[in-house]
Protein backbone atom coordinates (compact mmCIF):
# COMPACT_ATOMS: atom_id res chain seq x y z
CA UNK A 1 -4.64 25.09 -63.43
CA UNK A 2 -1.74 23.19 -61.87
CA UNK A 3 -1.16 21.85 -58.38
CA UNK A 4 1.25 24.73 -57.70
CA UNK A 5 -1.43 27.26 -58.63
CA UNK A 6 -3.97 25.47 -56.45
CA UNK A 7 -1.63 25.25 -53.47
CA UNK A 8 -1.02 29.00 -53.71
CA UNK A 9 -4.71 29.88 -54.05
CA UNK A 10 -7.64 29.81 -51.68
CA UNK A 11 -9.17 26.78 -53.39
CA UNK A 12 -6.04 24.85 -52.48
CA UNK A 13 -6.73 25.12 -48.75
CA UNK A 14 -8.93 22.03 -48.69
CA UNK A 15 -6.29 20.10 -50.62
CA UNK A 16 -3.49 21.12 -48.26
CA UNK A 17 -5.62 20.40 -45.18
CA UNK A 18 -6.62 16.98 -46.54
CA UNK A 19 -2.97 16.06 -47.09
CA UNK A 20 -1.99 17.37 -43.66
CA UNK A 21 -4.64 15.48 -41.69
CA UNK A 22 -4.08 12.25 -43.59
CA UNK A 23 -7.36 11.98 -45.46
CA UNK A 24 -5.71 12.27 -48.86
CA UNK A 25 -6.20 9.07 -50.82
CA UNK A 26 -3.72 9.81 -53.59
CA UNK A 27 -3.99 9.82 -57.34
CA UNK A 28 -5.81 7.00 -59.12
CA UNK A 29 -7.76 6.17 -62.23
CA UNK A 30 -11.48 6.75 -62.19
CA UNK A 31 -14.45 6.22 -64.46
CA UNK A 32 -17.12 8.91 -64.72
CA UNK A 33 -20.38 7.03 -64.16
CA UNK A 34 -22.61 10.09 -64.28
CA UNK A 35 -22.01 13.80 -64.86
CA UNK A 36 -24.41 16.75 -65.09
CA UNK A 37 -22.63 19.42 -67.11
CA UNK A 38 -25.11 22.15 -66.12
CA UNK A 39 -24.67 21.62 -62.35
CA UNK A 40 -21.11 20.26 -62.66
CA UNK A 41 -21.91 17.39 -60.30
CA UNK A 42 -21.25 13.70 -60.85
CA UNK A 43 -20.14 10.30 -59.59
CA UNK A 44 -16.87 8.49 -60.16
CA UNK A 45 -15.92 4.85 -59.67
CA UNK A 46 -12.28 4.75 -58.50
CA UNK A 47 -9.73 2.03 -59.18
CA UNK A 48 -9.32 1.27 -55.46
CA UNK A 49 -12.94 0.01 -55.58
CA UNK A 50 -13.91 2.01 -52.50
CA UNK A 51 -17.17 3.95 -52.21
CA UNK A 52 -18.15 6.05 -55.22
CA UNK A 53 -16.61 9.54 -55.18
CA UNK A 54 -18.63 12.71 -55.74
CA UNK A 55 -17.73 15.44 -58.19
CA UNK A 56 -19.03 18.73 -56.77
CA UNK A 57 -18.88 22.08 -58.51
CA UNK A 58 -17.59 23.87 -55.41
CA UNK A 59 -14.98 21.23 -54.45
CA UNK A 60 -13.65 19.76 -57.70
CA UNK A 61 -11.08 21.33 -59.99
CA UNK A 62 -10.93 20.20 -63.62
CA UNK A 63 -7.27 20.38 -64.58
CA UNK A 64 -6.84 21.14 -68.32
CA UNK A 65 -10.41 19.97 -69.04
CA UNK A 66 -13.44 21.94 -70.19
CA UNK A 67 -15.99 19.35 -69.07
CA UNK A 68 -16.43 15.65 -68.27
CA UNK A 69 -18.42 12.97 -70.10
CA UNK A 70 -20.15 9.86 -68.89
CA UNK A 71 -17.83 6.89 -69.47
CA UNK A 72 -14.69 9.04 -69.52
CA UNK A 73 -11.54 7.55 -68.01
CA UNK A 74 -9.83 10.09 -65.74
CA UNK A 75 -7.05 10.47 -63.18
CA UNK A 76 -8.38 11.88 -59.95
CA UNK A 77 -7.26 12.87 -56.51
CA UNK A 78 -9.77 11.95 -53.84
CA UNK A 79 -10.24 12.91 -50.18
CA UNK A 80 -12.93 12.44 -47.58
CA UNK A 81 -14.73 15.72 -46.80
CA UNK A 82 -17.57 15.90 -44.28
CA UNK A 83 -17.83 12.11 -44.38
CA UNK A 84 -18.26 12.01 -48.17
CA UNK A 85 -15.65 10.77 -50.59
CA UNK A 86 -14.99 13.73 -52.87
CA UNK A 87 -12.97 14.17 -56.05
CA UNK A 88 -10.70 17.19 -55.55
CA UNK A 89 -8.75 17.28 -58.80
CA UNK A 90 -9.52 15.68 -62.17
CA UNK A 91 -7.07 15.39 -65.05
CA UNK A 92 -7.44 13.78 -68.43
CA UNK A 93 -5.90 10.42 -69.26
CA UNK A 94 -3.77 10.49 -72.38
CA UNK A 95 -5.14 8.36 -75.19
CA UNK A 96 -8.55 7.86 -73.62
CA UNK A 97 -9.19 4.77 -75.81
CA UNK A 98 -11.46 2.67 -73.57
CA UNK A 99 -13.80 5.58 -72.91
CA UNK A 100 -15.78 5.17 -76.12
CA UNK A 101 -16.64 1.56 -75.28
CA UNK A 102 -17.37 2.40 -71.64
CA UNK A 103 -19.52 5.38 -72.65
CA UNK A 104 -21.52 3.15 -74.99
CA UNK A 105 -22.12 0.59 -72.22
CA UNK A 106 -23.18 3.26 -69.71
CA UNK A 107 -25.48 5.15 -72.08
CA UNK A 108 -26.98 2.22 -74.02
CA UNK A 109 -30.74 2.03 -73.80
CA UNK A 110 -31.83 -0.98 -71.83
CA UNK A 111 -34.33 -3.19 -73.61
CA UNK A 112 -36.18 -6.32 -72.68
CA UNK A 113 -34.28 -9.21 -74.22
CA UNK A 114 -37.26 -11.53 -74.28
CA UNK A 115 -38.08 -14.48 -72.08
CA UNK A 116 -35.80 -15.07 -69.11
CA UNK A 117 -33.65 -18.19 -69.32
CA UNK A 118 -33.29 -18.51 -65.53
CA UNK A 119 -34.87 -21.55 -63.88
CA UNK A 120 -35.43 -22.49 -60.25
CA UNK A 121 -33.78 -25.88 -59.73
CA UNK A 122 -33.97 -26.40 -55.98
């Protein structure tokens, strides 16, 4: 699905309205921190380092993507809807090289690394 198709369809209304009223935040890189494939909901950290953006099944369009994965690097278009920062459109980043490392960091099991080395010195 392309931007032209969206702008011509009903689902594009929110996008057009967001651009018109000035809530459109533009296109930026994002990192999928969490994604539930069954519910198609998730959270994205955006490169502008603002509040986390929500991926919502009813509001987010995956452009040329079947699904998202935790740790995936994406390009996203974000707008504020009902006071919540929402991802409107997601597209894949070519040569998604860093995603494997990021995915490993995000999904790694946390273990106790032994005795803490922190000391109170004051």
